Coordinates of C-alpha atoms in Angstrom, one line a residue:
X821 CA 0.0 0.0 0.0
X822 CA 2.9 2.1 1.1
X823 CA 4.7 1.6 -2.3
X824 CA 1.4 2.0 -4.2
X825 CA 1.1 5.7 -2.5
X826 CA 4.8 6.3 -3.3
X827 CA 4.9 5.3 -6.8
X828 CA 1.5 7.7 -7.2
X829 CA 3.1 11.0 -5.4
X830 CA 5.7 10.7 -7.6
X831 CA 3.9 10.4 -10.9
X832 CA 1.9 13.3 -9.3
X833 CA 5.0 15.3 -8.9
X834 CA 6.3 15.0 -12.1
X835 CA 2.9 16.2 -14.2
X836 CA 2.9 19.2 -12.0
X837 CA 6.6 19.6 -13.2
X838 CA 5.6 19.6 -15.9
X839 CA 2.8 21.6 -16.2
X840 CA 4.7 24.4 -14.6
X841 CA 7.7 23.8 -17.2
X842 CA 4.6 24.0 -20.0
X843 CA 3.4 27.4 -18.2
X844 CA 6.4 29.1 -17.7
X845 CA 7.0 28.6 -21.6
X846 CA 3.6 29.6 -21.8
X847 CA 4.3 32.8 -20.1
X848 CA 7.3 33.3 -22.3
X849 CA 5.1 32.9 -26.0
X850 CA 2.5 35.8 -24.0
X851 CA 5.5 37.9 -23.1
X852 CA 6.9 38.2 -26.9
X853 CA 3.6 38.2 -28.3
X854 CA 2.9 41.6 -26.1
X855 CA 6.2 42.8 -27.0
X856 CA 5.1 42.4 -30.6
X857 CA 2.1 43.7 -30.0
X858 CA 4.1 46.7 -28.8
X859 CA 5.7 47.0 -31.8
X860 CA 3.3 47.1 -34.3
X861 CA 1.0 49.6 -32.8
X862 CA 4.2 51.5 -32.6
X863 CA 4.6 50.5 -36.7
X864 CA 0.8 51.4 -36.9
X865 CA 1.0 54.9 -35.4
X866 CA 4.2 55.9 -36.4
X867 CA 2.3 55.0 -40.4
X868 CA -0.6 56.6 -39.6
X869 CA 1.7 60.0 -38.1
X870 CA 3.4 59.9 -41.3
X871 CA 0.4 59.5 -43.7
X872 CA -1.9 62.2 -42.0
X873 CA 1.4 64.9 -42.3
X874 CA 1.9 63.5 -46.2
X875 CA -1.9 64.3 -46.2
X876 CA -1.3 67.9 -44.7
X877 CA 1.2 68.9 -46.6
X878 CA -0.4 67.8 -50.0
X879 CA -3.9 69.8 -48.9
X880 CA -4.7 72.0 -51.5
X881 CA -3.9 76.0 -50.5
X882 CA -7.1 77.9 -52.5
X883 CA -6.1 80.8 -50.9
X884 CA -2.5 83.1 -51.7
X885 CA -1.0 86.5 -52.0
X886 CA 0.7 85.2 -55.6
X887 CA -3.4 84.3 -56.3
X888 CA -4.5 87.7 -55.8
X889 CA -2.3 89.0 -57.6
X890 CA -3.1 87.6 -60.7
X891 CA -6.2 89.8 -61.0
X892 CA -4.8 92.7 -62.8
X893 CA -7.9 94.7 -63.4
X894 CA -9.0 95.0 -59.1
X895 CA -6.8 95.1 -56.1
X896 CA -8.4 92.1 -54.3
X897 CA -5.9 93.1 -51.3
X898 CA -8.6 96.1 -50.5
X899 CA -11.6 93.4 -49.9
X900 CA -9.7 90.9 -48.2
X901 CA -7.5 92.9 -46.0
X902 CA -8.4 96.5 -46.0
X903 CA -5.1 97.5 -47.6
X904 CA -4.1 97.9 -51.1
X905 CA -1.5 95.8 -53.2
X906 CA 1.3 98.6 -52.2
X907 CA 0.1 98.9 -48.7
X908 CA 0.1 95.4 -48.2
X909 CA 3.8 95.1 -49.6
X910 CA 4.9 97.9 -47.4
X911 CA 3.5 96.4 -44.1
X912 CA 4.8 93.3 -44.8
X913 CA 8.0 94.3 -45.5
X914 CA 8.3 96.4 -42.1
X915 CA 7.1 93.6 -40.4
X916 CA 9.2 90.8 -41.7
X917 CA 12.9 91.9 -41.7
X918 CA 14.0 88.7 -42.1
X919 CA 13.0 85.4 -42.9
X920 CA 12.0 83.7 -39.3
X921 CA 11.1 87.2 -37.2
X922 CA 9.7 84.7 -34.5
X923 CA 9.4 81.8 -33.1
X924 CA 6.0 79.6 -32.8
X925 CA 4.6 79.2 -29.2
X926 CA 4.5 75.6 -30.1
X927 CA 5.4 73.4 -33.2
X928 CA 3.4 73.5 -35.8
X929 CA 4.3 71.5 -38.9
X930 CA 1.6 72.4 -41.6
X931 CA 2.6 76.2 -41.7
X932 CA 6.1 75.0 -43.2
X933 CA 4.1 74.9 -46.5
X934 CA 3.0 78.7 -46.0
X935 CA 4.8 81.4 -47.0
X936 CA 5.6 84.5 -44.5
X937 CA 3.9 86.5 -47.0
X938 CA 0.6 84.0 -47.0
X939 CA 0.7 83.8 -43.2
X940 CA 0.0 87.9 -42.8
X941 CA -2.8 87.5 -45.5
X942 CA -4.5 84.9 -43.2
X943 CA -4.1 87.3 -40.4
X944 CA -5.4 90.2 -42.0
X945 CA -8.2 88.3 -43.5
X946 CA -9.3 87.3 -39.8
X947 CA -9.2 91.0 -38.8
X948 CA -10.6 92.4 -42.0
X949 CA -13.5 89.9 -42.4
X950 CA -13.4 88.0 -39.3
X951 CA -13.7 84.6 -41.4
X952 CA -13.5 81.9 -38.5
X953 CA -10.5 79.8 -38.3
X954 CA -12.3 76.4 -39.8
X955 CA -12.8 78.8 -42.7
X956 CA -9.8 80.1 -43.0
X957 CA -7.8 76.6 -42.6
X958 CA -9.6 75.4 -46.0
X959 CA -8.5 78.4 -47.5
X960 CA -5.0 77.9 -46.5
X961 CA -4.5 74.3 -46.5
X962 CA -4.8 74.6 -42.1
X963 CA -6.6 73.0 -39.2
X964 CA -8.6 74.7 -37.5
X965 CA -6.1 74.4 -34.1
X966 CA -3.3 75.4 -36.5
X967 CA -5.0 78.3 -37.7
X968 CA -6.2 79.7 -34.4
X969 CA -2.3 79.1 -32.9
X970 CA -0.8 80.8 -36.0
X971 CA -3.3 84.1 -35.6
X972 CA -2.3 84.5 -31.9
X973 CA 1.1 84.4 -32.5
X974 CA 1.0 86.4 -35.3
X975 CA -0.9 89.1 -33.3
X976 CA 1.8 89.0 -30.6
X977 CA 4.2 89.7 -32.7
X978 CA 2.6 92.5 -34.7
X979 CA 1.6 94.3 -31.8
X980 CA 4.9 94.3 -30.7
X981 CA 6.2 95.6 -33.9
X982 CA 3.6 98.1 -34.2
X983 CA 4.0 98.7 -30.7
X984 CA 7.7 99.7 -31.1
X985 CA 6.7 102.8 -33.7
X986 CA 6.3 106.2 -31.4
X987 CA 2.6 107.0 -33.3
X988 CA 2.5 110.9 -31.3
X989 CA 4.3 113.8 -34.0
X990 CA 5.7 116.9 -32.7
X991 CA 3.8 119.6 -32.1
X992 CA 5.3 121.7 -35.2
X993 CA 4.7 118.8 -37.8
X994 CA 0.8 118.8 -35.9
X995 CA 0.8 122.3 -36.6
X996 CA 2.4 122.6 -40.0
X997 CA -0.1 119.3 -41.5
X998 CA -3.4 121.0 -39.9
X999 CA -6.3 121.5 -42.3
X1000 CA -7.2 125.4 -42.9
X1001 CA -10.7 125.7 -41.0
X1002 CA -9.2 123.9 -38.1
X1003 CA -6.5 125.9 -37.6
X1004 CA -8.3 129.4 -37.9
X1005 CA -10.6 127.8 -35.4
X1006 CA -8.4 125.8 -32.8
X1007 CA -4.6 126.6 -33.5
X1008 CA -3.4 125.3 -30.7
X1009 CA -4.9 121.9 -30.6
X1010 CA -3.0 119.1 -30.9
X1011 CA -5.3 115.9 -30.2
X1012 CA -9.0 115.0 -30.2
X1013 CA -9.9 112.3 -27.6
X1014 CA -13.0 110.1 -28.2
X1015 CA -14.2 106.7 -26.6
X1016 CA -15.4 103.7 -27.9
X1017 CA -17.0 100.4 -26.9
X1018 CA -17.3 97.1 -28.7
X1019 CA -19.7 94.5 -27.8
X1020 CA -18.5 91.4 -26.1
X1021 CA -19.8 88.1 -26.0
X1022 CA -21.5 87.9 -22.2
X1023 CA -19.1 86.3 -19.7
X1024 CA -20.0 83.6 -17.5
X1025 CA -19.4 85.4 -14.3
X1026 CA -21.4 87.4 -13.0
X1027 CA -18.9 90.1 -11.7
X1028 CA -17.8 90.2 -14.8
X1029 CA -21.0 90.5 -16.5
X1030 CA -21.5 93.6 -14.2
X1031 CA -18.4 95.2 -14.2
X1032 CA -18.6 95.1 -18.6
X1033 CA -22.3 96.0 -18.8
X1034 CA -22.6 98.9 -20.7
X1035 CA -25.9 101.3 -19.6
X1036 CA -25.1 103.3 -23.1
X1037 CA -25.3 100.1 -25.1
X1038 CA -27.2 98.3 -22.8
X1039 CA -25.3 95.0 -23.3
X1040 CA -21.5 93.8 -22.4
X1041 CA -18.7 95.9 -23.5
X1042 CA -15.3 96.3 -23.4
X1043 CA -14.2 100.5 -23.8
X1044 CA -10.8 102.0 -24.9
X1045 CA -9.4 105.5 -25.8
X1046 CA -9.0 106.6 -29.0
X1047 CA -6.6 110.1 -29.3
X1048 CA -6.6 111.8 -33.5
X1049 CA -4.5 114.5 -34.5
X1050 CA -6.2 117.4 -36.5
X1051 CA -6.1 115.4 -39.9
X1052 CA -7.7 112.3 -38.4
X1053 CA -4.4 110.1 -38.1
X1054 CA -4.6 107.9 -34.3
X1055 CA -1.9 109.2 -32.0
X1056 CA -3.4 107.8 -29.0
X1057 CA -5.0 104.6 -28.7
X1058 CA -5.7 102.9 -24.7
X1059 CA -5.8 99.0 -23.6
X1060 CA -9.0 97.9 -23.3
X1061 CA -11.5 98.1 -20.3
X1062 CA -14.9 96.9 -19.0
X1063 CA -17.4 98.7 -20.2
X1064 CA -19.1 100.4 -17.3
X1065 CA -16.0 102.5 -16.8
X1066 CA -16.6 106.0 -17.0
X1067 CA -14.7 108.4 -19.4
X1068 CA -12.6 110.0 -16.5
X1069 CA -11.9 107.0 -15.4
X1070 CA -10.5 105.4 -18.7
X1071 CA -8.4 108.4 -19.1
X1072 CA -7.0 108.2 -15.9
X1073 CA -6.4 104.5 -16.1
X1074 CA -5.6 104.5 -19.8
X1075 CA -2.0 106.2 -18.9
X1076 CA -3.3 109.3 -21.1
X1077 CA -2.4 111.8 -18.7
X1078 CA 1.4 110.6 -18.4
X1079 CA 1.7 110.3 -21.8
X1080 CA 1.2 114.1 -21.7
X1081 CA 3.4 114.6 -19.0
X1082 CA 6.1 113.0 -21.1
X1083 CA 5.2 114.3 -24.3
X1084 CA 5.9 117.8 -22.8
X1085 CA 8.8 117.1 -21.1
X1086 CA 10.0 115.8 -24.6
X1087 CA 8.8 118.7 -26.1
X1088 CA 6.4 117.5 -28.5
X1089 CA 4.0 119.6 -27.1
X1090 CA 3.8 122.6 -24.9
X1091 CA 2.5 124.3 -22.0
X1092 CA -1.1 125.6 -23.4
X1093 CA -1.5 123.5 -25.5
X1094 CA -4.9 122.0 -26.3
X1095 CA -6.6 118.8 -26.3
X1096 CA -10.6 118.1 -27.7
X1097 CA -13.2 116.4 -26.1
X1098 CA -16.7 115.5 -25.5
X1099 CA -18.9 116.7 -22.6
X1100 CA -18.6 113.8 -21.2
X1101 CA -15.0 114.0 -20.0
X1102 CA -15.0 115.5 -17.0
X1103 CA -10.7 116.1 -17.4
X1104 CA -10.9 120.2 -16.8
X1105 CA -8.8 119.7 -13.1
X1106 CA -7.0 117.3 -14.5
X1107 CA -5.9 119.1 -17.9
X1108 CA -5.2 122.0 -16.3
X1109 CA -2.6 120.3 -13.3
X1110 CA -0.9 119.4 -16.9
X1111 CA -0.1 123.7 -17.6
X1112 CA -2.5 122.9 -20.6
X1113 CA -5.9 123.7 -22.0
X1114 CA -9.4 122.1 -22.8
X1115 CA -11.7 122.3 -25.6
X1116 CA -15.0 121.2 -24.8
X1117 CA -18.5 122.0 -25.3
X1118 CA -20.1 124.1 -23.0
X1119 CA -22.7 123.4 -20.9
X1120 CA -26.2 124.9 -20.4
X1121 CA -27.0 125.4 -16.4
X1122 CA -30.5 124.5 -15.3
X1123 CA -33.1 127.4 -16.9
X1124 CA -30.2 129.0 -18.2
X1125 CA -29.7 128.8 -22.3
X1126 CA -26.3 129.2 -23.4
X1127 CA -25.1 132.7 -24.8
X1128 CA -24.8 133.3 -28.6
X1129 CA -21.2 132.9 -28.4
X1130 CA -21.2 129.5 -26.4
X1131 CA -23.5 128.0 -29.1
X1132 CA -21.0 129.0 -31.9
X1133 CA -18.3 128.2 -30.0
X1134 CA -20.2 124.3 -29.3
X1135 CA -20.8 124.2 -32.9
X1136 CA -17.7 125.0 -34.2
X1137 CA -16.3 122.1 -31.5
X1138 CA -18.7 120.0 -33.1
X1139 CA -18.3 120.4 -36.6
X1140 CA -14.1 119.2 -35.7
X1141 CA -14.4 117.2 -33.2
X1142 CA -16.9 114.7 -35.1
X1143 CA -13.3 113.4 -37.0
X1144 CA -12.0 111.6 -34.1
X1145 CA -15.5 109.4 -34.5
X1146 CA -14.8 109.1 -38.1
X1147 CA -11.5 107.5 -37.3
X1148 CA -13.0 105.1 -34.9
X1149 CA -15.4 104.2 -37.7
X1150 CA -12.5 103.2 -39.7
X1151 CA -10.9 101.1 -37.4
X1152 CA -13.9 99.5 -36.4
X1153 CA -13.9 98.2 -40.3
X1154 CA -12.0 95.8 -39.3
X1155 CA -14.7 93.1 -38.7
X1156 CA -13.0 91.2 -35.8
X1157 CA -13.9 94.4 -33.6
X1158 CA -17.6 95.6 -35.2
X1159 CA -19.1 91.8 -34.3
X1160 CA -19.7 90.5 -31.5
X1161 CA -16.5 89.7 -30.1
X1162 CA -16.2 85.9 -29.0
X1163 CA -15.0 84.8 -25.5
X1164 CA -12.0 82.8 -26.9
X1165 CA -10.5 86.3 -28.2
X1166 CA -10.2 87.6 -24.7
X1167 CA -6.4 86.5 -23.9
X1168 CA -5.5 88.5 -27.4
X1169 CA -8.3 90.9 -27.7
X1170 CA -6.0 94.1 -26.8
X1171 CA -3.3 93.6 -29.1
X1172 CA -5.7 93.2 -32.1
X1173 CA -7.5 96.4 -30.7
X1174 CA -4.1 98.0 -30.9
X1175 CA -2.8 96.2 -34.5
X1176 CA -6.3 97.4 -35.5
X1177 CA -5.3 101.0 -34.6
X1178 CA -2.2 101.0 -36.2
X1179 CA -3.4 99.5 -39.4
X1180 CA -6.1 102.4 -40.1
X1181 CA -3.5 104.8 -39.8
X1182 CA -2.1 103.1 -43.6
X1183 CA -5.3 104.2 -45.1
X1184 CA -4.0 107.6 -45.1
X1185 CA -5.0 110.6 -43.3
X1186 CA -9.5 111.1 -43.1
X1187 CA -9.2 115.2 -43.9
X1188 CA -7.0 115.6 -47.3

């Protein structure tokens, strides 16, 4: 019995030898297949990596400066971008010294097929017509993601550049440009100051939906500070603010007032000197701390009418000061800022205000 029970342990022994000899090679065959596994889907994504950028950068481009020019007979520049053929050449060629100017926030391979040239078209298209970016990547042979990273680094840039160009004359080429009528009227004026507010998409919060509500266009804002000089050019032009902010307060906060200070310590204007505004700049104290002077409408006390000469002198006011809304007109051509402006803009909304600004002052001056 003894041996019986011996002979079976052992027999017993050696099949679960060699079952766990036939596992362990088991586990071996799973352990390569998983490492070929591994491989392929590496082989798989690396293929499919390859094919979609062979796919990218064979997409067809419908859109290019080379295209537009081909139409001899009208300057599709104006339509697209707001600029002429020569305008276009001469912004493009003050903003692109040399071949890479800067550097991408993050890699994006599909713009290597774009030229620099074809890269500012897309951007002034989007600020010109305000195409959205899906649109625009079909044009340009882009994705969508592409297209939106290679607008806000574009606008970076260009508000930098334009950023770096000191926009304020001196006083004696003010002076020596001004248009007859406004000189017999106001000789010594060398800016007209205006705000303007654009319409926002409504934020989420509601401080913020407060603090941008606009009573004058009774939906969300954003306001900035527009500064002309007599023949219409924009000298001045603020960051932007919410749009409850009152016109005081945007001048104060906008840095105007110590841009005058420096601009007379510089000399580019002078004590009595003059700056233009609307009633509702409530500046006089302010102007006046500056050793300068302020031209603004006069107004008509409680059952008291104005004098004869304080309704000519309102009118004449008027009749100049209505050029620094003209100007904002223009720059509010650019479509990006007359729509609605979308919530997704807001981390690069102030340097296309201020590219904006800069860009209406190529049109040339508003009073010839």
């Amino acid at each position: 019995m003894n041996k019986k029970c011996l002979y079976f342990s052992e027999n017993l022994s050696l099949e679960m030898l060699a079952l766990a000899a036939e596992n362990e090679s088991l586990k071996k065959q799973l352990a390569s297949l998983i490492l070929k596994n591994i491989d392929l889907s590496r082989k798989v994504a690396t293929t499919e990596q390859s094919l979609n950028k062979h796919i990218s950068n064979h997409r067809s481009i419908l859109m290019s400066a080379a295209k537009l020019r081909e139409n001899k007979k009208k300057d599709e520049f104006i339509y697209y971008t707001g600029l002429n053929g020569e305008q276009f050449n001469i912004f493009f060629e003050f903003l692109v010294p040399q071949d890479n100017p800067f550097k991408m926030s993050r890699k994006v391979g599909s713009v290597d097929n774009l030229t620099m040239e074809d890269q500012l078209l897309l951007i002034l298209m989007k600020l010109r017509q305000n195409y959205d970016f899906v649109h625009l990547g079909k044009l340009f042979g882009l994705s969508q993601q592409d297209t939106s990273t290679l607008f806000k680094n574009w606008i970076q840039y260009m508000f930098f550049r334009c950023g770096s160009i000191s926009l304020w004359p001196h006083r004696d080429t003010i002076i020596s440009m001004m248009p007859d009528a406004f000189k017999a009227a106001f000789p010594n004026t060398m800016a007209i100051i205006d705000g303007t507010e654009l319409k926002i998409q409504r934020p989420s919060s509601m401080t913020r939906q407060s603090q941008c509500y606009s009573d004058y266009k009774s939906c969300n804002t954003l306001k900035g500070l527009v500064g002309i000089d007599p023949r219409g050019s924009v000298i001045f032009a603020s960051m932007l603010f919410a749009g409850s902010i009152s016109d005081k307060e945007i001048s104060v906060q906008s840095g105007f007032f110590r841009t005058l200070e420096k601009l007379k310590q510089c000399g580019k204007i002078k004590e009595g000197d003059c700056i233009m505004v609307d009633k509702g700049f409530h500046i006089s104290q302010e102007i006046k701390d500056l050793g300068l002077n302020l031209n603004i409408p006069s107004f008509a006390q409680k059952g008291v009418q104005l004098s004869e000469a304080e309704v000519h002198l309102t009118e004449k006011i008027a009749r100049h000061r209505v050029h620094v809304e003209r100007a904002i007109a223009r720059i509010k051509k650019f479509k990006i800022l007359s729509h609605r402006i979308d919530i997704t803009l807001f981390t690069c909304i102030n340097q296309v205000w201020a590219v904006c600004c800069f860009l209406s002052n190529l049109k040339g001056h508003l009073i010839k």
